[in-house]
Amino acid sequence: MVIIMLGAPATGKGTVAEVLSQNLNIPSISSGDIFRKNMSEGTEFGKKIKEYMDKGELVPDDLVLEMITSRLNEDDVKNGVILDGFPRTLPQAKALDEMLAKENKKIDMVVNLETPRDELLERTINRRNCSNKNCNSIYNLVLHPPKVEGICDKCGSPLYQRDDAKPEVAKNRLEVYDRETAPLVQYYEKTGVLYTTVLSQRANRMKDEVSKDVLEKLKNN
Ligand code: ADP
Ligand code: ZN
């Protein structure tokens, strides 16, 4: 099973991906997490992508594909995978289609999460991430605060605010999304596997309900 999470930064892709991953028992792969891990470990790859990540720009397609292809060749994704943050451009989407076609696989569902713009900015700024690179839990000071301030519920590591959660960078990431990633919605619409749904606190539709709907929809596919 192959599931793709689409949506602007801070829609809650990662959080929904986690719920789906646990329910379906397949791993969720976040390109952003892989990239940040490489940066914090100071790998050659990490050095190449730092300038883009820091500005909230997209990492160039060839670098993204190099990293994701090798990750998708690992054993744990043989039975299925949830892709969170990849593809993010048309060339990436086309490259993924080719990769899957070679293995006689197809995309089962593209989950497109929609959240009002003002809510997104607010959410980004309130986001806190676990500093433990093997945990990567995500919190929100308003929507989903940790039990103990500044500490991860799951592993006890300190939480931090990502550099790209700062307001100017967050705004740029939204612009980059509109320009580069939003066209994928149309691309996947044509394939008939797109499932668009609202994830919004104001609309009182949060991750549990959204995940439940996605799982239901997958069952009826
Ligand atoms: P968010 O979902 O909050 O936008 P991510 O963790 O998915 O954040 O991505 C963080 C950064 O990593 C992006 O701003 C971009 O620089 C880089 N990145 C992640 N995935 C990709 C991708 N598929 N293509 C290009 N850049 C990417
Ligand atoms: Zn943690």
PDB file of N, CA and C in Angstrom, residues 38-113:
ATOM      1  N   ASN A  38      20.066  14.406   8.638  1.00  0.00           N
ATOM      2  CA  ASN A  38      21.341  14.560   7.935  1.00  0.00           C
ATOM      3  C   ASN A  38      22.034  15.864   8.301  1.00  0.00           C
ATOM      4  N   MET A  39      21.240  16.913   8.479  1.00  0.00           N
ATOM      5  CA  MET A  39      21.860  18.195   8.845  1.00  0.00           C
ATOM      6  C   MET A  39      22.435  18.126  10.251  1.00  0.00           C
ATOM      7  N   SER A  40      21.673  17.543  11.174  1.00  0.00           N
ATOM      8  CA  SER A  40      22.162  17.540  12.562  1.00  0.00           C
ATOM      9  C   SER A  40      23.353  16.608  12.721  1.00  0.00           C
ATOM     10  N   GLU A  41      23.428  15.590  11.862  1.00  0.00           N
ATOM     11  CA  GLU A  41      24.588  14.692  11.924  1.00  0.00           C
ATOM     12  C   GLU A  41      25.755  15.211  11.093  1.00  0.00           C
ATOM     13  N   GLY A  42      25.507  16.316  10.369  1.00  0.00           N
ATOM     14  CA  GLY A  42      26.578  16.934   9.593  1.00  0.00           C
ATOM     15  C   GLY A  42      27.093  16.070   8.448  1.00  0.00           C
ATOM     16  N   THR A  43      26.217  15.257   7.841  1.00  0.00           N
ATOM     17  CA  THR A  43      26.658  14.440   6.698  1.00  0.00           C
ATOM     18  C   THR A  43      26.913  15.350   5.485  1.00  0.00           C
ATOM     19  N   GLU A  44      27.594  14.791   4.462  1.00  0.00           N
ATOM     20  CA  GLU A  44      27.839  15.554   3.226  1.00  0.00           C
ATOM     21  C   GLU A  44      26.517  16.016   2.638  1.00  0.00           C
ATOM     22  N   PHE A  45      25.550  15.114   2.625  1.00  0.00           N
ATOM     23  CA  PHE A  45      24.228  15.439   2.116  1.00  0.00           C
ATOM     24  C   PHE A  45      23.609  16.574   2.936  1.00  0.00           C
ATOM     25  N   GLY A  46      23.752  16.466   4.249  1.00  0.00           N
ATOM     26  CA  GLY A  46      23.213  17.499   5.139  1.00  0.00           C
ATOM     27  C   GLY A  46      23.783  18.873   4.827  1.00  0.00           C
ATOM     28  N   LYS A  47      25.077  18.910   4.496  1.00  0.00           N
ATOM     29  CA  LYS A  47      25.713  20.201   4.180  1.00  0.00           C
ATOM     30  C   LYS A  47      25.169  20.783   2.884  1.00  0.00           C
ATOM     31  N   LYS A  48      24.892  19.890   1.917  1.00  0.00           N
ATOM     32  CA  LYS A  48      24.395  20.359   0.616  1.00  0.00           C
ATOM     33  C   LYS A  48      22.999  20.977   0.712  1.00  0.00           C
ATOM     34  N   ILE A  49      22.186  20.477   1.633  1.00  0.00           N
ATOM     35  CA  ILE A  49      20.782  20.927   1.648  1.00  0.00           C
ATOM     36  C   ILE A  49      20.519  22.051   2.639  1.00  0.00           C
ATOM     37  N   LYS A  50      21.499  22.345   3.492  1.00  0.00           N
ATOM     38  CA  LYS A  50      21.265  23.288   4.598  1.00  0.00           C
ATOM     39  C   LYS A  50      20.778  24.664   4.129  1.00  0.00           C
ATOM     40  N   GLU A  51      21.431  25.196   3.080  1.00  0.00           N
ATOM     41  CA  GLU A  51      21.067  26.554   2.651  1.00  0.00           C
ATOM     42  C   GLU A  51      19.607  26.646   2.212  1.00  0.00           C
ATOM     43  N   TYR A  52      19.091  25.562   1.615  1.00  0.00           N
ATOM     44  CA  TYR A  52      17.692  25.580   1.174  1.00  0.00           C
ATOM     45  C   TYR A  52      16.746  25.461   2.369  1.00  0.00           C
ATOM     46  N   MET A  53      17.071  24.509   3.230  1.00  0.00           N
ATOM     47  CA  MET A  53      16.215  24.250   4.392  1.00  0.00           C
ATOM     48  C   MET A  53      16.095  25.502   5.266  1.00  0.00           C
ATOM     49  N   ASP A  54      17.222  26.156   5.499  1.00  0.00           N
ATOM     50  CA  ASP A  54      17.215  27.317   6.389  1.00  0.00           C
ATOM     51  C   ASP A  54      16.311  28.430   5.887  1.00  0.00           C
ATOM     52  N   LYS A  55      16.203  28.543   4.556  1.00  0.00           N
ATOM     53  CA  LYS A  55      15.398  29.624   3.992  1.00  0.00           C
ATOM     54  C   LYS A  55      13.947  29.209   3.753  1.00  0.00           C
ATOM     55  N   GLY A  56      13.649  27.934   3.977  1.00  0.00           N
ATOM     56  CA  GLY A  56      12.296  27.462   3.702  1.00  0.00           C
ATOM     57  C   GLY A  56      12.073  27.238   2.216  1.00  0.00           C
ATOM     58  N   GLU A  57      13.200  27.138   1.458  1.00  0.00           N
ATOM     59  CA  GLU A  57      13.107  26.825   0.024  1.00  0.00           C
ATOM     60  C   GLU A  57      13.111  25.313  -0.144  1.00  0.00           C
ATOM     61  N   LEU A  58      12.670  24.848  -1.313  1.00  0.00           N
ATOM     62  CA  LEU A  58      12.727  23.421  -1.565  1.00  0.00           C
ATOM     63  C   LEU A  58      14.149  22.982  -1.861  1.00  0.00           C
ATOM     64  N   VAL A  59      14.488  21.796  -1.409  1.00  0.00           N
ATOM     65  CA  VAL A  59      15.755  21.168  -1.780  1.00  0.00           C
ATOM     66  C   VAL A  59      15.618  20.762  -3.258  1.00  0.00           C
ATOM     67  N   PRO A  60      16.674  20.948  -4.079  1.00  0.00           N
ATOM     68  CA  PRO A  60      16.557  20.602  -5.511  1.00  0.00           C
ATOM     69  C   PRO A  60      16.161  19.135  -5.732  1.00  0.00           C
ATOM     70  N   ASP A  61      15.365  18.931  -6.783  1.00  0.00           N
ATOM     71  CA  ASP A  61      14.804  17.607  -7.053  1.00  0.00           C
ATOM     72  C   ASP A  61      15.848  16.484  -7.096  1.00  0.00           C
ATOM     73  N   ASP A  62      16.999  16.745  -7.735  1.00  0.00           N
ATOM     74  CA  ASP A  62      17.961  15.636  -7.874  1.00  0.00           C
ATOM     75  C   ASP A  62      18.466  15.159  -6.517  1.00  0.00           C
ATOM     76  N   LEU A  63      18.668  16.089  -5.599  1.00  0.00           N
ATOM     77  CA  LEU A  63      19.119  15.700  -4.258  1.00  0.00           C
ATOM     78  C   LEU A  63      18.019  14.944  -3.506  1.00  0.00           C
ATOM     79  N   VAL A  64      16.786  15.463  -3.627  1.00  0.00           N
ATOM     80  CA  VAL A  64      15.651  14.819  -2.955  1.00  0.00           C
ATOM     81  C   VAL A  64      15.510  13.387  -3.458  1.00  0.00           C
ATOM     82  N   LEU A  65      15.573  13.229  -4.784  1.00  0.00           N
ATOM     83  CA  LEU A  65      15.343  11.906  -5.364  1.00  0.00           C
ATOM     84  C   LEU A  65      16.441  10.917  -4.991  1.00  0.00           C
ATOM     85  N   GLU A  66      17.661  11.408  -4.926  1.00  0.00           N
ATOM     86  CA  GLU A  66      18.771  10.551  -4.521  1.00  0.00           C
ATOM     87  C   GLU A  66      18.494   9.961  -3.131  1.00  0.00           C
ATOM     88  N   MET A  67      18.079  10.818  -2.215  1.00  0.00           N
ATOM     89  CA  MET A  67      17.867  10.381  -0.839  1.00  0.00           C
ATOM     90  C   MET A  67      16.631   9.494  -0.710  1.00  0.00           C
ATOM     91  N   ILE A  68      15.536   9.905  -1.348  1.00  0.00           N
ATOM     92  CA  ILE A  68      14.278   9.162  -1.191  1.00  0.00           C
ATOM     93  C   ILE A  68      14.350   7.801  -1.891  1.00  0.00           C
ATOM     94  N   THR A  69      14.986   7.765  -3.065  1.00  0.00           N
ATOM     95  CA  THR A  69      15.117   6.483  -3.758  1.00  0.00           C
ATOM     96  C   THR A  69      15.831   5.480  -2.886  1.00  0.00           C
ATOM     97  N   SER A  70      16.895   5.910  -2.246  1.00  0.00           N
ATOM     98  CA  SER A  70      17.635   4.941  -1.442  1.00  0.00           C
ATOM     99  C   SER A  70      16.813   4.533  -0.214  1.00  0.00           C
ATOM    100  N   ARG A  71      16.060   5.455   0.334  1.00  0.00           N
ATOM    101  CA  ARG A  71      15.214   5.100   1.486  1.00  0.00           C
ATOM    102  C   ARG A  71      14.114   4.120   1.083  1.00  0.00           C
ATOM    103  N   LEU A  72      13.568   4.315  -0.117  1.00  0.00           N
ATOM    104  CA  LEU A  72      12.461   3.457  -0.556  1.00  0.00           C
ATOM    105  C   LEU A  72      12.943   2.071  -0.998  1.00  0.00           C
ATOM    106  N   ASN A  73      14.250   1.910  -1.049  1.00  0.00           N
ATOM    107  CA  ASN A  73      14.779   0.589  -1.368  1.00  0.00           C
ATOM    108  C   ASN A  73      15.048  -0.242  -0.124  1.00  0.00           C
ATOM    109  N   GLU A  74      14.813   0.328   1.030  1.00  0.00           N
ATOM    110  CA  GLU A  74      15.045  -0.435   2.260  1.00  0.00           C
ATOM    111  C   GLU A  74      13.907  -1.426   2.505  1.00  0.00           C
ATOM    112  N   ASP A  75      14.227  -2.468   3.277  1.00  0.00           N
ATOM    113  CA  ASP A  75      13.299  -3.591   3.448  1.00  0.00           C
ATOM    114  C   ASP A  75      11.975  -3.245   4.125  1.00  0.00           C
ATOM    115  N   ASP A  76      12.019  -2.316   5.077  1.00  0.00           N
ATOM    116  CA  ASP A  76      10.814  -2.083   5.884  1.00  0.00           C
ATOM    117  C   ASP A  76       9.656  -1.459   5.102  1.00  0.00           C
ATOM    118  N   VAL A  77       9.912  -1.006   3.892  1.00  0.00           N
ATOM    119  CA  VAL A  77       8.824  -0.385   3.123  1.00  0.00           C
ATOM    120  C   VAL A  77       8.243  -1.328   2.059  1.00  0.00           C
ATOM    121  N   LYS A  78       8.706  -2.563   2.066  1.00  0.00           N
ATOM    122  CA  LYS A  78       8.256  -3.521   1.040  1.00  0.00           C
ATOM    123  C   LYS A  78       6.737  -3.713   1.041  1.00  0.00           C
ATOM    124  N   ASN A  79       6.132  -3.726   2.237  1.00  0.00           N
ATOM    125  CA  ASN A  79       4.688  -3.982   2.307  1.00  0.00           C
ATOM    126  C   ASN A  79       3.834  -2.731   2.204  1.00  0.00           C
ATOM    127  N   GLY A  80       4.486  -1.614   2.223  1.00  0.00           N
ATOM    128  CA  GLY A  80       3.724  -0.384   2.109  1.00  0.00           C
ATOM    129  C   GLY A  80       4.414   0.771   2.785  1.00  0.00           C
ATOM    130  N   VAL A  81       3.959   1.960   2.450  1.00  0.00           N
ATOM    131  CA  VAL A  81       4.609   3.144   2.990  1.00  0.00           C
ATOM    132  C   VAL A  81       3.662   4.349   2.928  1.00  0.00           C
ATOM    133  N   ILE A  82       3.826   5.211   3.905  1.00  0.00           N
ATOM    134  CA  ILE A  82       3.122   6.488   3.868  1.00  0.00           C
ATOM    135  C   ILE A  82       4.171   7.558   3.631  1.00  0.00           C
ATOM    136  N   LEU A  83       4.002   8.331   2.571  1.00  0.00           N
ATOM    137  CA  LEU A  83       4.996   9.353   2.241  1.00  0.00           C
ATOM    138  C   LEU A  83       4.520  10.711   2.725  1.00  0.00           C
ATOM    139  N   ASP A  84       5.291  11.298   3.615  1.00  0.00           N
ATOM    140  CA  ASP A  84       4.920  12.571   4.226  1.00  0.00           C
ATOM    141  C   ASP A  84       5.953  13.621   3.821  1.00  0.00           C
ATOM    142  N   GLY A  85       5.585  14.473   2.873  1.00  0.00           N
ATOM    143  CA  GLY A  85       6.522  15.519   2.453  1.00  0.00           C
ATOM    144  C   GLY A  85       7.179  15.244   1.114  1.00  0.00           C
ATOM    145  N   PHE A  86       6.884  14.133   0.533  1.00  0.00           N
ATOM    146  CA  PHE A  86       7.376  13.755  -0.783  1.00  0.00           C
ATOM    147  C   PHE A  86       6.245  13.054  -1.516  1.00  0.00           C
ATOM    148  N   PRO A  87       5.999  13.338  -2.785  1.00  0.00           N
ATOM    149  CA  PRO A  87       6.625  14.353  -3.636  1.00  0.00           C
ATOM    150  C   PRO A  87       6.104  15.758  -3.324  1.00  0.00           C
ATOM    151  N   ARG A  88       6.909  16.739  -3.707  1.00  0.00           N
ATOM    152  CA  ARG A  88       6.555  18.133  -3.473  1.00  0.00           C
ATOM    153  C   ARG A  88       6.622  18.978  -4.743  1.00  0.00           C
ATOM    154  N   THR A  89       7.040  18.377  -5.838  1.00  0.00           N
ATOM    155  CA  THR A  89       7.074  19.073  -7.126  1.00  0.00           C
ATOM    156  C   THR A  89       6.589  18.095  -8.199  1.00  0.00           C
ATOM    157  N   LEU A  90       6.216  18.624  -9.368  1.00  0.00           N
ATOM    158  CA  LEU A  90       5.778  17.741 -10.451  1.00  0.00           C
ATOM    159  C   LEU A  90       6.864  16.750 -10.883  1.00  0.00           C
ATOM    160  N   PRO A  91       8.118  17.221 -11.074  1.00  0.00           N
ATOM    161  CA  PRO A  91       9.150  16.236 -11.442  1.00  0.00           C
ATOM    162  C   PRO A  91       9.321  15.121 -10.388  1.00  0.00           C
ATOM    163  N   GLN A  92       9.172  15.461  -9.122  1.00  0.00           N
ATOM    164  CA  GLN A  92       9.261  14.432  -8.079  1.00  0.00           C
ATOM    165  C   GLN A  92       8.104  13.442  -8.197  1.00  0.00           C
ATOM    166  N   ALA A  93       6.902  13.968  -8.480  1.00  0.00           N
ATOM    167  CA  ALA A  93       5.729  13.097  -8.600  1.00  0.00           C
ATOM    168  C   ALA A  93       5.905  12.147  -9.782  1.00  0.00           C
ATOM    169  N   LYS A  94       6.447  12.681 -10.887  1.00  0.00           N
ATOM    170  CA  LYS A  94       6.631  11.838 -12.059  1.00  0.00           C
ATOM    171  C   LYS A  94       7.704  10.777 -11.793  1.00  0.00           C
ATOM    172  N   ALA A  95       8.757  11.183 -11.111  1.00  0.00           N
ATOM    173  CA  ALA A  95       9.813  10.221 -10.777  1.00  0.00           C
ATOM    174  C   ALA A  95       9.268   9.114  -9.874  1.00  0.00           C
ATOM    175  N   LEU A  96       8.407   9.473  -8.944  1.00  0.00           N
ATOM    176  CA  LEU A  96       7.812   8.460  -8.063  1.00  0.00           C
ATOM    177  C   LEU A  96       6.947   7.491  -8.870  1.00  0.00           C
ATOM    178  N   ASP A  97       6.154   8.027  -9.786  1.00  0.00           N
ATOM    179  CA  ASP A  97       5.323   7.167 -10.639  1.00  0.00           C
ATOM    180  C   ASP A  97       6.186   6.137 -11.377  1.00  0.00           C
ATOM    181  N   GLU A  98       7.312   6.606 -11.900  1.00  0.00           N
ATOM    182  CA  GLU A  98       8.201   5.685 -12.620  1.00  0.00           C
ATOM    183  C   GLU A  98       8.787   4.625 -11.700  1.00  0.00           C
ATOM    184  N   MET A  99       9.201   5.066 -10.517  1.00  0.00           N
ATOM    185  CA  MET A  99       9.754   4.138  -9.527  1.00  0.00           C
ATOM    186  C   MET A  99       8.744   3.047  -9.189  1.00  0.00           C
ATOM    187  N   LEU A 100       7.508   3.455  -8.959  1.00  0.00           N
ATOM    188  CA  LEU A 100       6.466   2.505  -8.571  1.00  0.00           C
ATOM    189  C   LEU A 100       6.114   1.584  -9.731  1.00  0.00           C
ATOM    190  N   ALA A 101       6.050   2.158 -10.935  1.00  0.00           N
ATOM    191  CA  ALA A 101       5.696   1.349 -12.104  1.00  0.00           C
ATOM    192  C   ALA A 101       6.682   0.196 -12.293  1.00  0.00           C
ATOM    193  N   LYS A 102       7.959   0.485 -12.039  1.00  0.00           N
ATOM    194  CA  LYS A 102       8.984  -0.562 -12.182  1.00  0.00           C
ATOM    195  C   LYS A 102       8.735  -1.732 -11.250  1.00  0.00           C
ATOM    196  N   GLU A 103       8.127  -1.451 -10.106  1.00  0.00           N
ATOM    197  CA  GLU A 103       7.858  -2.525  -9.131  1.00  0.00           C
ATOM    198  C   GLU A 103       6.417  -3.000  -9.187  1.00  0.00           C
ATOM    199  N   ASN A 104       5.725  -2.610 -10.247  1.00  0.00           N
ATOM    200  CA  ASN A 104       4.308  -2.954 -10.370  1.00  0.00           C
ATOM    201  C   ASN A 104       3.469  -2.510  -9.180  1.00  0.00           C
ATOM    202  N   LYS A 105       3.808  -1.355  -8.663  1.00  0.00           N
ATOM    203  CA  LYS A 105       3.033  -0.821  -7.546  1.00  0.00           C
ATOM    204  C   LYS A 105       2.290   0.413  -8.006  1.00  0.00           C
ATOM    205  N   LYS A 106       1.268   0.759  -7.237  1.00  0.00           N
ATOM    206  CA  LYS A 106       0.551   1.988  -7.566  1.00  0.00           C
ATOM    207  C   LYS A 106       0.233   2.763  -6.286  1.00  0.00           C
ATOM    208  N   ILE A 107      -0.155   4.006  -6.471  1.00  0.00           N
ATOM    209  CA  ILE A 107      -0.541   4.822  -5.326  1.00  0.00           C
ATOM    210  C   ILE A 107      -1.990   4.498  -4.963  1.00  0.00           C
ATOM    211  N   ASP A 108      -2.216   4.109  -3.714  1.00  0.00           N
ATOM    212  CA  ASP A 108      -3.571   3.762  -3.293  1.00  0.00           C
ATOM    213  C   ASP A 108      -4.389   5.000  -2.971  1.00  0.00           C
ATOM    214  N   MET A 109      -3.746   5.962  -2.339  1.00  0.00           N
ATOM    215  CA  MET A 109      -4.489   7.169  -2.014  1.00  0.00           C
ATOM    216  C   MET A 109      -3.546   8.351  -1.800  1.00  0.00           C
ATOM    217  N   VAL A 110      -3.992   9.504  -2.292  1.00  0.00           N
ATOM    218  CA  VAL A 110      -3.299  10.757  -1.992  1.00  0.00           C
ATOM    219  C   VAL A 110      -4.214  11.540  -1.062  1.00  0.00           C
ATOM    220  N   VAL A 111      -3.778  11.714   0.169  1.00  0.00           N
ATOM    221  CA  VAL A 111      -4.593  12.422   1.153  1.00  0.00           C
ATOM    222  C   VAL A 111      -4.205  13.889   1.127  1.00  0.00           C
ATOM    223  N   ASN A 112      -5.127  14.719   0.687  1.00  0.00           N
ATOM    224  CA  ASN A 112      -4.849  16.146   0.559  1.00  0.00           C
ATOM    225  C   ASN A 112      -5.541  16.899   1.691  1.00  0.00           C
ATOM    226  N   LEU A 113      -4.752  17.403   2.620  1.00  0.00           N
ATOM    227  CA  LEU A 113      -5.326  18.070   3.793  1.00  0.00           C
ATOM    228  C   LEU A 113      -5.432  19.569   3.566  1.00  0.00           C
TER     229      LEU A 113
END
